Amino acid sequence: MTAHSQLTRLGLFDARVPRYTSYPTAPHFGGGVAATDFAAWIRAIPANTEISLYVHVPFCRRLCWFCACRTQGTVSDDPVRAYAKVLKAEIELLRAHLAPGVKLAKLHWGGGTPTMLAPDLTQALAAQIFDVTPLAEGGTFSVEIDPMEIDASRLDALVAAGLNRASIGVQDFDPQIQAAIGREQPYETTLAVAEMIRARGVPSLNADILYGLPHQTPARIADSVRKLLALSPDRVALYGYAHVPWMSRRQQMIPSDAMPTPEERLELFEVARALFVADGYAEIGIDHFARPSDSMAQAAKAGRLRRNFQGYTDDTSPILIGLGASSISRFPQGYAQNAPGTAAHTKAIRAGQFSTERGHAFSGEDILRGRLIEALMCDFHINRAEILRDYPITPERLDTLLRNAADAFPQMVELDATGLTLPKASRPLTRMVARMFDAYDQSKAKHSVAV
Ligand SMILES: C[S@@+](CC[C@H](N)C(=O)[O-])C[C@H]1O[C@@H](n2cnc3c(N)ncnc32)[C@H](O)[C@@H]1O
Ligand code: SF4
């Protein structure tokens, strides 16, 4: 059996395997966390500490077929303006609960498309946030930018507010692929936006691209990566396209028969990966690349890479507060998720309450298992000594957990006195191995271990 078919047989690229941006993953959240818990968790944040903040803007001018993000399309700016008012009230609620002197290690605006906000809304939102929680020294203010939905005045407003990390969505530059995924975006437009961002002195440019798209071939992805390299991004996310038409109805527009096979997907990833590495990028976790000088590359090198709802991060703050519809917050006590729809979210905030609808309060082995999964996703290694030092677990119990995971993937996982390691050739299986530590995901029981 070839290495590729062995990987495929083990469940590689199974779209149902979580990306583990949290543990437990969001589908396992329940109704046990309410707005009162969320408020109490905010009040428990010690004064003069650093936290991080995520603001969700669930609006887009266009609705790309491939996109699995929670967002709504609008031609008019009215719903965005109405939503900005709700965010304003939500930030005042946050202020009322927050201890003095709390600062932001990271502020991230995501979506949807945060650049749907007009310049005056951007300016007012940022000013209000920084009035409640100023950016800490060395803090990051990052924003997701759709190159088709930005202009000089909106970018100027973001830069004046302190934007220091711009993240542009690229996906792929090939016109046939763009047509098939319902996202047309001329190369010249992306290039011009990257230049606008650089010209304003924004120190860091990130880009998202995808592998595993319909009609994508090794030659085409190589061409797209070379075009992207010409923009010289500081950091790149190379996400595997998740084709989940049963969850994301717009994806039904995408021709299933043009989708690459699992083996072809792996090859597409490898072609892109090799080009980034040849250009001097450091490989970060399962799907990121960064210039060695980038803070994420340095965090990965130093073992400080972490996983949160935005994917990989160098943010080590234990608290991430999510504002806006559907946002998820993380506290030392657990996760809390806001009402997913803008209507329910707006209703709660207008009534003077947070919109928390579900979540998960940590119990039992949650924090330990979350760390095992995170370590695997970030470092491809679970350090036995670190776990025994930092978590309440006996050596026997830890060894059983590690052994069970290794036994499920014969010859693919290394187990020794230092802990569990995924060698390079097995890294496409990272999420599958991580799932072995997931006590909530019962589907792993169906995993076939025959090789
Ligand atoms: C909120 S979206 C994009 C931000 C911005 N609206 C834009 O279009 O450029 C963030 C990223 O999620 C990724 N994404 C969306 N749907 C995906 C899918 N089905 N599979 C994998 N990645 C996806 C895309 O790479 C996208 O750039
Ligand atoms: S990719 Fe961006 S612009 Fe397209 S639907 Fe998703 S969030 Fe909106």
XYZ file of C-alpha atoms and ligand atoms in Angstrom:
486
model
C 0.000 0.000 0.000
C 1.445 3.405 -0.912
C 1.938 6.039 1.762
C -0.830 8.093 0.129
C -3.408 5.334 0.032
C -2.497 4.360 3.584
C -3.163 7.935 4.677
C -6.419 8.015 2.748
C -7.558 4.739 4.235
C -6.916 6.083 7.707
C -9.466 8.768 7.050
C -7.342 11.574 5.712
C -9.343 14.597 4.577
C -12.513 13.394 6.161
C -14.434 16.673 6.176
C -16.169 15.581 9.355
C -13.002 15.513 11.454
C -12.891 18.707 13.528
C -10.224 21.346 12.995
C -9.949 21.570 16.786
C -10.042 25.304 17.212
C -11.547 24.513 20.634
C -12.048 21.527 22.900
C -14.751 20.460 23.172
C -15.616 21.587 19.654
C -18.590 23.910 19.142
C -21.067 21.176 18.088
C -20.673 19.756 21.610
C -21.628 22.990 23.336
C -24.903 22.859 25.210
C -27.447 25.107 26.865
C -25.712 24.968 30.256
C -23.964 28.333 29.872
C -26.175 31.416 30.050
C -25.705 35.180 29.794
C -25.417 35.359 33.588
C -22.463 32.918 33.518
C -20.816 34.903 30.739
C -21.234 38.122 32.748
C -19.843 36.445 35.887
C -16.845 35.118 33.956
C -16.125 38.636 32.679
C -16.389 40.040 36.206
C -13.874 37.410 37.377
C -11.156 38.782 35.045
C -8.541 40.338 37.339
C -7.875 44.080 37.045
C -4.827 45.178 35.046
C -4.500 41.936 33.057
C -4.352 41.306 29.304
C -7.132 39.641 27.390
C -8.047 39.345 23.703
C -11.150 40.453 21.872
C -12.860 39.172 18.721
C -15.553 41.181 16.956
C -17.752 39.383 14.427
C -19.276 41.269 11.488
C -21.666 38.810 9.806
C -22.305 40.725 6.566
C -20.942 40.467 3.044
C -21.655 42.294 -0.185
C -21.258 39.024 -2.065
C -21.931 35.485 -0.917
C -19.185 33.249 -2.237
C -20.428 29.724 -2.882
C -17.471 27.983 -1.280
C -17.720 29.891 1.984
C -18.750 28.028 5.116
C -18.643 31.128 7.356
C -21.762 32.372 9.095
C -22.679 35.541 7.251
C -25.511 37.242 5.388
C -25.434 39.099 2.092
C -26.663 42.675 1.828
C -26.567 45.276 -0.905
C -27.705 48.035 1.416
C -25.536 49.411 4.224
C -28.543 49.803 6.538
C -28.301 46.398 8.272
C -24.577 46.963 8.845
C -25.233 50.376 10.399
C -27.965 48.877 12.614
C -25.606 46.081 13.650
C -22.841 48.577 14.493
C -25.260 50.212 16.932
C -25.826 46.855 18.594
C -22.071 46.300 18.865
C -21.822 49.716 20.485
C -24.341 48.720 23.146
C -22.606 45.363 23.613
C -19.253 47.076 24.247
C -20.910 49.299 26.871
C -22.243 46.139 28.549
C -18.719 44.765 28.526
C -17.426 47.995 30.078
C -19.969 47.697 32.877
C -18.663 44.256 33.852
C -14.946 44.638 33.264
C -12.425 45.413 36.033
C -10.263 48.513 35.523
C -6.950 48.427 33.711
C -7.697 45.459 31.437
C -5.760 45.728 28.160
C -5.886 43.919 24.830
C -3.123 41.615 23.665
C -5.053 41.033 20.436
C -8.035 42.659 18.804
C -9.381 40.825 15.764
C -12.292 41.789 13.526
C -13.598 38.890 11.470
C -16.660 37.797 9.636
C -18.180 37.875 7.209
C -16.504 40.990 5.997
C -15.579 43.628 8.601
C -14.665 46.018 5.788
C -18.415 46.323 5.152
C -18.241 48.934 7.923
C -18.144 52.475 6.514
C -15.175 54.636 7.636
C -17.157 56.488 10.312
C -18.376 53.185 11.797
C -14.869 51.711 11.790
C -13.463 54.783 13.476
C -16.194 54.901 16.142
C -16.076 51.162 16.866
C -12.289 51.078 17.283
C -12.276 54.241 19.415
C -14.935 52.849 21.727
C -13.169 49.472 22.096
C -9.817 51.109 22.890
C -11.533 53.396 25.376
C -12.808 50.330 27.260
C -9.684 48.183 26.768
C -6.625 49.899 25.290
C -4.271 47.903 23.114
C -1.371 46.635 25.234
C 2.161 47.487 24.210
C 3.063 45.186 21.320
C -0.619 44.308 20.907
C -2.099 43.366 17.544
C -5.122 44.847 15.789
C -5.970 42.582 12.863
C -8.841 42.724 10.396
C -10.094 40.347 7.682
C -10.270 42.190 4.380
C -12.095 41.066 1.261
C -10.045 42.705 -1.517
C -13.281 43.258 -3.482
C -14.853 45.129 -0.554
C -12.298 47.762 0.451
C -11.311 51.199 -0.782
C -8.897 53.928 0.254
C -11.277 55.621 2.696
C -12.139 52.414 4.548
C -8.504 51.352 4.679
C -7.475 54.829 5.888
C -10.011 54.547 8.722
C -8.624 51.163 9.756
C -5.036 52.384 9.614
C -5.893 55.525 11.605
C -7.515 53.246 14.209
C -4.233 51.316 14.557
C -4.564 48.346 12.169
C -1.221 46.571 12.254
C -2.080 43.194 10.698
C -4.191 43.023 7.542
C -5.554 39.668 6.428
C -6.741 39.364 2.841
C -8.858 36.560 1.392
C -7.378 35.199 -1.834
C -8.503 31.521 -2.106
C -7.138 31.011 -5.647
C -6.152 33.278 -8.537
C -7.282 30.964 -11.354
C -10.327 32.419 -13.176
C -11.926 29.012 -13.891
C -11.595 27.995 -10.245
C -12.904 31.366 -9.102
C -15.951 30.925 -11.361
C -16.557 27.410 -10.002
C -16.457 28.550 -6.361
C -18.499 31.691 -6.948
C -15.782 34.175 -6.022
C -14.485 36.300 -8.812
C -11.499 38.410 -7.906
C -9.072 39.701 -10.533
C -5.399 39.298 -9.667
C -4.891 43.015 -10.372
C -7.429 43.889 -7.665
C -5.734 41.730 -5.046
C -2.349 43.133 -6.031
C -3.616 46.712 -5.825
C -5.130 46.103 -2.373
C -1.893 44.539 -1.109
C -0.019 47.598 -2.379
C -2.515 49.971 -0.731
C -2.010 48.149 2.563
C 1.783 48.252 2.313
C 1.793 51.881 1.193
C 0.017 52.852 4.406
C 2.752 51.258 6.482
C 0.686 48.362 7.864
C 3.533 46.201 9.174
C 2.017 42.799 8.478
C 0.081 41.315 5.573
C -1.580 37.891 5.859
C -3.379 35.959 3.135
C -5.756 32.989 3.030
C -5.596 30.532 0.157
C -7.263 27.165 -0.334
C -6.238 23.766 -1.631
C -8.681 21.066 -2.685
C -10.841 23.358 -4.835
C -12.764 22.192 -7.918
C -10.614 22.151 -11.095
C -7.469 22.756 -9.044
C -4.413 20.962 -10.451
C -0.796 20.919 -9.284
C 0.126 23.342 -12.084
C -2.710 25.701 -11.207
C -2.045 25.800 -7.488
C 1.658 26.331 -8.215
C 0.730 29.296 -10.380
C -1.526 30.751 -7.673
C 1.126 30.306 -4.986
C 3.742 32.013 -7.176
C 1.363 34.925 -7.739
C 0.767 35.111 -4.000
C 4.502 35.008 -3.266
C 4.862 38.050 -5.515
C 2.781 39.940 -2.906
C 5.266 38.795 -0.248
C 2.779 38.095 2.550
C 4.225 37.802 6.052
C 1.903 34.950 6.898
C -0.240 32.570 4.828
C -3.064 30.267 5.823
C -3.308 27.382 3.339
C -6.643 25.905 4.330
C -8.004 22.663 2.967
C -11.303 23.527 1.300
C -14.039 21.934 3.424
C -16.773 20.785 1.044
C -19.747 20.323 3.342
C -22.803 20.982 1.109
C -25.072 19.245 3.638
C -24.239 22.065 6.091
C -23.538 24.974 3.777
C -26.249 25.118 1.130
C -24.408 27.571 -1.139
C -21.788 24.878 -1.716
C -24.412 22.897 -3.634
C -23.624 25.287 -6.513
C -20.136 23.778 -6.710
C -19.779 20.836 -9.130
C -18.936 17.786 -7.025
C -17.479 15.979 -10.032
C -14.808 18.683 -10.383
C -13.547 18.089 -6.851
C -10.084 16.559 -6.441
C -9.789 13.101 -4.867
C -8.174 12.768 -1.408
C -4.887 11.746 -3.036
C -5.034 14.740 -5.360
C -5.753 17.016 -2.409
C -2.664 15.783 -0.659
C -0.610 16.449 -3.773
C -2.053 19.969 -4.083
C -1.082 20.693 -0.501
C 2.401 19.301 -1.065
C 2.967 21.399 -4.185
C 1.935 24.580 -2.363
C 3.871 23.662 0.765
C 7.078 23.034 -1.164
C 6.841 26.444 -2.850
C 6.385 28.282 0.450
C 9.246 26.395 2.065
C 11.511 27.032 -0.942
C 10.734 30.732 -0.582
C 11.952 30.717 3.016
C 8.649 30.434 4.892
C 8.502 28.469 8.122
C 5.826 25.776 8.341
C 3.411 26.394 11.185
C 1.142 23.597 12.375
C -0.999 21.863 9.791
C -1.851 24.763 7.485
C 0.127 27.976 8.089
C 3.347 29.440 6.730
C 5.145 32.512 8.001
C 8.299 34.493 7.403
C 10.832 33.429 10.070
C 10.711 36.984 11.493
C 6.919 36.804 11.955
C 5.683 36.522 15.536
C 3.782 33.309 14.771
C 6.885 31.641 13.357
C 8.812 32.704 16.434
C 6.064 31.442 18.740
C 6.069 28.079 16.942
C 9.841 27.818 17.303
C 9.639 28.599 21.010
C 6.756 26.186 21.680
C 4.348 29.101 22.315
C 2.011 28.407 19.415
C -1.622 28.066 20.464
C -4.949 27.230 18.866
C -8.079 29.354 19.116
C -11.193 30.112 17.079
C -9.144 32.045 14.546
C -6.922 28.980 13.974
C -3.276 29.269 14.981
C -2.217 32.137 17.193
C 0.719 33.381 19.214
C -1.774 34.747 21.729
C -1.153 33.087 25.095
C -3.860 35.040 26.938
C -6.257 32.586 28.622
C -9.227 34.856 27.882
C -10.725 35.657 24.494
C -14.000 37.556 24.518
C -16.138 37.318 21.390
C -18.569 40.119 20.616
C -21.291 40.072 17.974
C -23.693 37.423 16.742
C -22.418 33.815 16.927
C -19.067 34.791 18.499
C -17.467 32.358 20.901
C -15.585 33.387 24.041
C -13.077 31.387 25.989
C -12.405 31.768 29.724
C -10.518 29.617 32.237
C -14.008 28.470 33.291
C -15.225 27.413 29.830
C -16.708 28.560 26.503
C -19.695 30.791 25.861
C -21.337 31.354 22.462
C -23.560 34.265 21.500
C -26.876 33.816 19.713
C -25.987 32.825 16.137
C -28.541 35.001 14.333
C -28.364 38.798 14.298
C -32.063 39.099 15.268
C -31.758 37.118 18.511
C -28.441 38.739 19.292
C -29.855 42.233 18.777
C -32.907 41.458 20.897
C -30.796 40.377 23.884
C -28.421 43.333 23.696
C -31.301 45.811 23.348
C -32.770 44.258 26.507
C -29.493 45.067 28.278
C -28.196 41.475 28.379
C -25.437 39.545 26.687
C -26.832 37.171 24.062
C -25.070 33.998 25.312
C -27.094 31.018 24.124
C -24.867 28.022 24.696
C -21.393 26.982 25.709
C -19.488 24.567 27.849
C -18.231 24.849 31.424
C -14.999 22.891 31.821
C -15.167 19.794 34.002
C -13.343 16.500 34.465
C -10.501 16.070 32.013
C -11.583 18.834 29.589
C -8.639 21.143 30.147
C -6.109 18.308 30.066
C -7.556 16.771 26.896
C -7.805 20.219 25.313
C -4.087 20.703 25.913
C -3.184 17.270 24.490
C -5.089 18.127 21.320
C -3.644 21.631 21.123
C -0.074 20.361 21.596
C -0.544 17.865 18.785
C -2.100 20.449 16.447
C 0.620 23.035 17.214
C 3.802 21.044 17.830
C 3.029 17.556 16.427
C 4.312 16.435 19.789
C 2.846 15.823 23.221
C 5.535 16.451 25.794
C 4.995 13.913 28.561
C 7.022 15.826 31.165
C 5.149 19.092 30.474
C 1.764 17.423 30.852
C 2.743 15.648 34.074
C 4.116 18.938 35.446
C 1.139 21.128 34.526
C -1.930 18.887 34.765
C -3.373 16.652 37.485
C -2.822 13.280 35.838
C -0.874 10.213 36.894
C 1.916 8.875 34.651
C -0.060 5.607 34.242
C -3.199 7.382 33.052
C -1.278 9.639 30.645
C 0.630 6.678 29.226
C -2.655 4.851 28.627
C -4.076 7.834 26.731
C -0.939 8.163 24.609
C -0.721 4.410 23.989
C -4.354 4.235 22.839
C -3.756 7.007 20.318
C -0.536 5.414 19.047
C -2.136 1.951 18.761
C -4.888 3.316 16.541
C -2.292 4.465 13.998
C 0.293 1.672 13.777
C 3.655 2.782 12.418
C 2.367 6.329 11.930
C 2.884 7.648 15.463
C 6.063 7.529 17.559
C 5.885 6.893 21.277
C 8.929 7.162 23.543
C 9.972 8.511 26.946
C 9.565 12.121 25.765
C 5.957 11.554 24.738
C 4.032 11.162 21.492
C 5.319 12.493 18.180
C 3.850 12.689 14.691
C 6.687 12.270 12.184
C 6.552 14.449 9.066
C 5.053 11.753 6.841
C 2.114 11.293 9.243
C 1.240 14.960 9.650
C -1.688 14.869 7.226
C -3.286 12.659 9.928
C -2.885 15.225 12.718
C -6.600 15.952 13.197
C -7.377 12.236 13.131
C -4.829 11.508 15.859
C -6.008 14.530 17.847
C -9.504 13.079 17.709
C -8.271 10.095 19.717
C -8.093 12.435 22.733
C -11.585 13.811 22.131
C -13.910 12.275 24.727
C -16.992 13.905 23.146
C -16.543 12.743 19.556
C -18.010 9.271 19.430
C -17.551 8.969 15.658
C -13.908 8.064 16.174
C -15.113 4.688 17.406
C -15.967 3.940 13.777
C -12.418 4.720 12.675
C -10.901 1.749 10.930
C -7.358 1.077 12.039
C -6.646 -1.632 9.475
C -3.701 -0.750 7.278
C -14.441 35.038 7.003
S -13.671 34.386 5.664
C -13.045 35.675 4.644
C -12.894 37.079 4.963
C -13.328 37.993 3.859
N -14.760 38.084 3.869
C -12.899 37.560 2.471
O -13.727 37.020 1.758
O -11.768 37.785 2.071
C -12.133 33.785 6.285
C -11.533 32.633 5.510
O -12.208 31.431 5.772
C -11.819 30.496 4.772
N -12.944 29.654 4.397
C -14.221 30.025 4.157
N -14.961 28.955 3.776
C -14.130 27.884 3.780
C -14.293 26.493 3.473
N -15.459 25.998 3.077
N -13.219 25.687 3.608
C -12.029 26.174 4.029
N -11.813 27.473 4.305
C -12.851 28.317 4.187
C -11.371 31.313 3.560
O -10.014 31.069 3.261
C -11.576 32.736 4.013
O -10.625 33.632 3.512
S -15.490 34.387 1.640
Fe -15.676 36.363 2.653
S -16.910 37.616 1.227
Fe -17.168 35.501 0.593
S -19.048 34.850 1.669
Fe -17.288 34.231 2.947
S -17.042 35.853 4.384
Fe -18.310 36.663 2.705
